[in-house]
PDB file of C-alpha atoms in Angstrom:
ATOM      1  CA  UNK A 258      47.064 -25.139 -50.612  1.00 52.00           C
ATOM      2  CA  UNK A 259      44.241 -24.345 -53.380  1.00 59.00           C
ATOM      3  CA  UNK A 260      43.699 -28.254 -53.184  1.00 58.00           C
ATOM      4  CA  UNK A 261      42.936 -28.373 -49.914  1.00 55.00           C
ATOM      5  CA  UNK A 262      40.302 -25.641 -50.374  1.00 60.00           C
ATOM      6  CA  UNK A 263      38.734 -27.372 -53.262  1.00 57.00           C
ATOM      7  CA  UNK A 264      37.967 -30.190 -51.643  1.00 56.00           C
ATOM      8  CA  UNK A 265      37.183 -28.155 -48.494  1.00 56.00           C
ATOM      9  CA  UNK A 266      34.237 -26.770 -51.214  1.00 58.00           C
ATOM     10  CA  UNK A 267      33.728 -30.182 -52.771  1.00 59.00           C
ATOM     11  CA  UNK A 268      33.055 -30.860 -48.989  1.00 58.00           C
ATOM     12  CA  UNK A 269      30.791 -27.982 -48.585  1.00 60.00           C
ATOM     13  CA  UNK A 270      28.850 -29.116 -51.245  1.00 58.00           C
ATOM     14  CA  UNK A 271      28.079 -32.774 -49.481  1.00 56.00           C
ATOM     15  CA  UNK A 272      27.741 -31.338 -46.366  1.00 58.00           C
ATOM     16  CA  UNK A 273      24.486 -28.990 -48.691  1.00 58.00           C
ATOM     17  CA  UNK A 274      23.343 -32.004 -50.443  1.00 56.00           C
ATOM     18  CA  UNK A 275      23.086 -33.935 -47.197  1.00 53.00           C
ATOM     19  CA  UNK A 276      20.873 -31.899 -45.445  1.00 54.00           C
ATOM     20  CA  UNK A 277      18.165 -30.587 -48.314  1.00 52.00           C
ATOM     21  CA  UNK A 278      15.619 -33.621 -48.222  1.00 50.00           C
ATOM     22  CA  UNK A 279      16.435 -37.085 -49.888  1.00 56.00           C
ATOM     23  CA  UNK A 280      16.734 -36.358 -53.418  1.00 63.00           C
ATOM     24  CA  UNK A 281      19.362 -38.481 -56.315  1.00 73.00           C
ATOM     25  CA  UNK A 282      22.940 -38.393 -55.932  1.00 73.00           C
ATOM     26  CA  UNK A 283      24.492 -35.898 -58.471  1.00 79.00           C
ATOM     27  CA  UNK A 284      27.584 -36.315 -59.709  1.00 82.00           C
ATOM     28  CA  UNK A 285      30.597 -33.554 -58.252  1.00 79.00           C
ATOM     29  CA  UNK A 286      31.105 -33.609 -62.293  1.00 81.00           C
ATOM     30  CA  UNK A 287      27.912 -31.710 -61.871  1.00 80.00           C
ATOM     31  CA  UNK A 288      27.465 -29.489 -59.183  1.00 79.00           C
ATOM     32  CA  UNK A 289      31.009 -28.393 -59.609  1.00 79.00           C
ATOM     33  CA  UNK A 290      32.543 -26.702 -62.167  1.00 79.00           C
ATOM     34  CA  UNK A 291      34.700 -27.637 -64.297  1.00 79.00           C
ATOM     35  CA  UNK A 292      38.155 -25.336 -63.478  1.00 80.00           C
ATOM     36  CA  UNK A 293      37.705 -25.151 -60.486  1.00 79.00           C
ATOM     37  CA  UNK A 294      37.498 -29.281 -60.335  1.00 76.00           C
ATOM     38  CA  UNK A 295      40.597 -29.592 -62.342  1.00 80.00           C
ATOM     39  CA  UNK A 296      42.440 -27.492 -59.786  1.00 81.00           C
ATOM     40  CA  UNK A 297      42.287 -29.757 -57.456  1.00 81.00           C
ATOM     41  CA  UNK A 298      43.965 -32.371 -60.141  1.00 83.00           C
ATOM     42  CA  UNK A 299      41.666 -35.377 -59.082  1.00 82.00           C
ATOM     43  CA  UNK A 300      42.393 -38.208 -62.093  1.00 85.00           C
ATOM     44  CA  UNK A 301      38.863 -40.286 -63.186  1.00 85.00           C
ATOM     45  CA  UNK A 302      40.011 -43.051 -60.937  1.00 88.00           C
ATOM     46  CA  UNK A 303      39.780 -40.723 -58.288  1.00 87.00           C
ATOM     47  CA  UNK A 304      36.725 -38.671 -58.874  1.00 82.00           C
ATOM     48  CA  UNK A 305      34.436 -41.756 -59.855  1.00 89.00           C
ATOM     49  CA  UNK A 306      35.980 -43.135 -56.571  1.00 89.00           C
ATOM     50  CA  UNK A 307      34.698 -40.164 -54.270  1.00 85.00           C
ATOM     51  CA  UNK A 308      31.084 -40.122 -56.263  1.00 85.00           C
ATOM     52  CA  UNK A 309      31.005 -43.474 -55.206  1.00 89.00           C
ATOM     53  CA  UNK A 310      31.628 -43.067 -51.732  1.00 86.00           C
ATOM     54  CA  UNK A 311      29.810 -39.739 -51.607  1.00 83.00           C
ATOM     55  CA  UNK A 312      26.952 -41.540 -53.071  1.00 84.00           C
ATOM     56  CA  UNK A 313      27.312 -44.367 -50.350  1.00 85.00           C
ATOM     57  CA  UNK A 314      27.013 -42.036 -47.422  1.00 82.00           C
ATOM     58  CA  UNK A 315      24.198 -40.006 -48.926  1.00 78.00           C
ATOM     59  CA  UNK A 316      22.493 -43.468 -49.155  1.00 77.00           C
ATOM     60  CA  UNK A 317      23.619 -43.906 -45.089  1.00 78.00           C
ATOM     61  CA  UNK A 318      22.267 -40.388 -44.122  1.00 73.00           C
ATOM     62  CA  UNK A 319      18.597 -40.315 -42.848  1.00 69.00           C
ATOM     63  CA  UNK A 320      16.336 -38.218 -44.241  1.00 64.00           C
ATOM     64  CA  UNK A 321      16.507 -34.914 -41.729  1.00 64.00           C
ATOM     65  CA  UNK A 322      13.270 -35.676 -39.360  1.00 66.00           C
ATOM     66  CA  UNK A 323      10.028 -32.947 -40.637  1.00 63.00           C
ATOM     67  CA  UNK A 324       8.737 -30.835 -38.182  1.00 61.00           C
ATOM     68  CA  UNK A 325       5.104 -30.941 -37.222  1.00 61.00           C
ATOM     69  CA  UNK A 326       3.482 -27.617 -37.340  1.00 59.00           C
ATOM     70  CA  UNK A 327       2.526 -27.159 -33.682  1.00 62.00           C
ATOM     71  CA  UNK A 328      -0.648 -27.212 -32.585  1.00 65.00           C
ATOM     72  CA  UNK A 329      -2.157 -24.888 -29.378  1.00 63.00           C
ATOM     73  CA  UNK A 330      -3.953 -25.991 -27.198  1.00 65.00           C
ATOM     74  CA  UNK A 331      -7.479 -24.704 -26.730  1.00 71.00           C
ATOM     75  CA  UNK A 332      -8.176 -22.545 -24.703  1.00 69.00           C
ATOM     76  CA  UNK A 333      -4.856 -21.021 -24.874  1.00 67.00           C
ATOM     77  CA  UNK A 334      -3.172 -18.210 -25.731  1.00 70.00           C
ATOM     78  CA  UNK A 335      -2.287 -17.176 -28.784  1.00 64.00           C
ATOM     79  CA  UNK A 336       1.930 -16.202 -29.473  1.00 61.00           C
ATOM     80  CA  UNK A 337       2.578 -12.487 -30.982  1.00 58.00           C
ATOM     81  CA  UNK A 338       2.887 -12.411 -34.826  1.00 56.00           C
ATOM     82  CA  UNK A 339       6.727 -12.282 -36.381  1.00 53.00           C
ATOM     83  CA  UNK A 340       5.326  -9.095 -38.238  1.00 54.00           C
ATOM     84  CA  UNK A 341       3.318  -7.198 -36.014  1.00 54.00           C
ATOM     85  CA  UNK A 342       0.577  -5.124 -37.819  1.00 53.00           C
ATOM     86  CA  UNK A 343       1.161  -7.277 -41.060  1.00 54.00           C
ATOM     87  CA  UNK A 344      -1.617  -9.220 -39.632  1.00 58.00           C
ATOM     88  CA  UNK A 345      -4.225  -6.628 -39.485  1.00 70.00           C
ATOM     89  CA  UNK A 346      -6.202  -5.295 -42.544  1.00 81.00           C
ATOM     90  CA  UNK A 347      -6.320  -2.415 -43.414  1.00 88.00           C
ATOM     91  CA  UNK A 348      -9.128  -0.093 -42.504  1.00 90.00           C
ATOM     92  CA  UNK A 349     -11.155   1.619 -44.423  1.00 93.00           C
ATOM     93  CA  UNK A 350     -12.857   4.907 -43.203  1.00 93.00           C
ATOM     94  CA  UNK A 351     -14.224   8.645 -43.329  1.00 94.00           C
ATOM     95  CA  UNK A 352     -12.615  11.165 -42.356  1.00 93.00           C
ATOM     96  CA  UNK A 353     -14.310  13.944 -40.088  1.00 93.00           C
ATOM     97  CA  UNK A 354     -14.516  17.535 -42.082  1.00 92.00           C
ATOM     98  CA  UNK A 355     -12.071  18.583 -44.941  1.00 92.00           C
ATOM     99  CA  UNK A 356      -9.096  16.948 -45.275  1.00 92.00           C
ATOM    100  CA  UNK A 357      -6.624  20.181 -46.741  1.00 93.00           C
ATOM    101  CA  UNK A 358      -3.401  18.479 -46.644  1.00 92.00           C
ATOM    102  CA  UNK A 359      -1.181  16.430 -43.515  1.00 92.00           C
ATOM    103  CA  UNK A 360       1.668  17.273 -41.316  1.00 94.00           C
ATOM    104  CA  UNK A 361       3.738  16.079 -39.078  1.00 94.00           C
ATOM    105  CA  UNK A 362       1.006  16.040 -36.389  1.00 94.00           C
ATOM    106  CA  UNK A 363      -2.398  16.866 -37.948  1.00 93.00           C
ATOM    107  CA  UNK A 364      -4.198  14.731 -36.370  1.00 94.00           C
ATOM    108  CA  UNK A 365      -7.264  13.125 -38.297  1.00 94.00           C
ATOM    109  CA  UNK A 366     -10.988  11.746 -36.920  1.00 94.00           C
ATOM    110  CA  UNK A 367     -13.143   9.082 -38.489  1.00 93.00           C
ATOM    111  CA  UNK A 368     -16.317   8.077 -38.417  1.00 93.00           C
ATOM    112  CA  UNK A 369     -15.583   5.320 -37.185  1.00 91.00           C
ATOM    113  CA  UNK A 370     -14.359   7.254 -33.937  1.00 91.00           C
ATOM    114  CA  UNK A 371     -11.401   6.171 -33.966  1.00 91.00           C
ATOM    115  CA  UNK A 372      -8.678   9.097 -33.859  1.00 93.00           C
ATOM    116  CA  UNK A 373      -4.781   9.003 -36.387  1.00 93.00           C
ATOM    117  CA  UNK A 374      -1.708  11.236 -36.029  1.00 95.00           C
ATOM    118  CA  UNK A 375       1.425  11.924 -38.446  1.00 94.00           C
ATOM    119  CA  UNK A 376       4.666  10.997 -37.562  1.00 92.00           C
ATOM    120  CA  UNK A 377       5.994  11.786 -41.376  1.00 92.00           C
ATOM    121  CA  UNK A 378       4.689  12.949 -44.397  1.00 89.00           C
ATOM    122  CA  UNK A 379       3.295  15.845 -45.476  1.00 92.00           C
ATOM    123  CA  UNK A 380       1.502  16.328 -48.746  1.00 91.00           C
ATOM    124  CA  UNK A 381      -0.792  19.754 -49.820  1.00 92.00           C
ATOM    125  CA  UNK A 382      -4.096  19.236 -51.499  1.00 90.00           C
ATOM    126  CA  UNK A 383      -4.466  21.311 -54.901  1.00 91.00           C
ATOM    127  CA  UNK A 384      -8.436  20.643 -53.348  1.00 90.00           C
ATOM    128  CA  UNK A 385     -10.119  20.425 -50.124  1.00 92.00           C
ATOM    129  CA  UNK A 386     -11.725  17.483 -49.359  1.00 92.00           C
ATOM    130  CA  UNK A 387     -14.798  17.204 -47.261  1.00 93.00           C
ATOM    131  CA  UNK A 388     -15.032  13.375 -45.326  1.00 94.00           C
ATOM    132  CA  UNK A 389     -12.820  12.068 -47.878  1.00 92.00           C
ATOM    133  CA  UNK A 390     -13.172   8.050 -47.750  1.00 94.00           C
ATOM    134  CA  UNK A 391      -9.022   7.369 -46.249  1.00 93.00           C
ATOM    135  CA  UNK A 392      -7.978   3.890 -46.258  1.00 93.00           C
ATOM    136  CA  UNK A 393      -5.710   2.840 -43.315  1.00 92.00           C
ATOM    137  CA  UNK A 394      -3.019   0.713 -43.867  1.00 90.00           C
ATOM    138  CA  UNK A 395      -0.588  -2.232 -42.085  1.00 89.00           C
ATOM    139  CA  UNK A 396       2.679  -1.885 -42.858  1.00 85.00           C
ATOM    140  CA  UNK A 397       6.051  -3.948 -41.085  1.00 83.00           C
ATOM    141  CA  UNK A 398       7.028  -3.500 -37.397  1.00 80.00           C
ATOM    142  CA  UNK A 399       3.936  -1.965 -36.695  1.00 82.00           C
ATOM    143  CA  UNK A 400       3.560   1.393 -38.348  1.00 88.00           C
ATOM    144  CA  UNK A 401       0.653   2.002 -40.405  1.00 91.00           C
ATOM    145  CA  UNK A 402       0.067   4.164 -42.943  1.00 92.00           C
ATOM    146  CA  UNK A 403      -3.446   6.416 -44.261  1.00 92.00           C
ATOM    147  CA  UNK A 404      -3.542   6.859 -47.701  1.00 91.00           C
ATOM    148  CA  UNK A 405      -6.340   9.364 -49.020  1.00 90.00           C
ATOM    149  CA  UNK A 406      -6.127   8.846 -52.745  1.00 87.00           C
ATOM    150  CA  UNK A 407      -4.111   5.597 -54.344  1.00 84.00           C
ATOM    151  CA  UNK A 408      -2.171   8.082 -56.625  1.00 87.00           C
ATOM    152  CA  UNK A 409      -0.892  10.657 -53.143  1.00 88.00           C
ATOM    153  CA  UNK A 410       2.199   9.710 -50.645  1.00 89.00           C
ATOM    154  CA  UNK A 411       0.316   8.099 -48.134  1.00 91.00           C
ATOM    155  CA  UNK A 412       1.190   9.736 -45.087  1.00 92.00           C
ATOM    156  CA  UNK A 413       2.686   7.113 -41.209  1.00 94.00           C
ATOM    157  CA  UNK A 414       0.486   7.911 -38.488  1.00 94.00           C
ATOM    158  CA  UNK A 415       0.072   6.505 -34.885  1.00 91.00           C
ATOM    159  CA  UNK A 416      -3.190   5.301 -33.820  1.00 90.00           C
ATOM    160  CA  UNK A 417      -4.500   8.015 -30.265  1.00 90.00           C
ATOM    161  CA  UNK A 418      -7.393   6.704 -29.734  1.00 86.00           C
TER     162      UNK A 418
END
């Protein structure tokens, strides 16, 4: 049973090597742990024959085609991003009014007209700040985080206007 497992492992290594870009053949002795190879129990002649067969098979296997990046036709809609939000850049603005802290439900109105409501996170500032500069940073999956100071925790927010 162990011989078949080891032979299957060697076969999987061969398949992985064939799937990769055309790379010079590497002998099994260099790919497999010597202890695992010893468990198979191949004689030196059998090992040499197996290496020869795999080398020849690699030479016959064509290189996998390299897919070209799709080109969008002019005027065609752009596909949705893989990770919504990460393609967006941070928003730098000033909060209008005083900021003492935040908790879920707190609404921040920015000088650019946007309004962001806190969804998660709670913080009480040591000192109240008047019209502070903030950065709203995109996260993964459309999440946004409001940062009053880079040394303070961010509040998870969503845009309401």
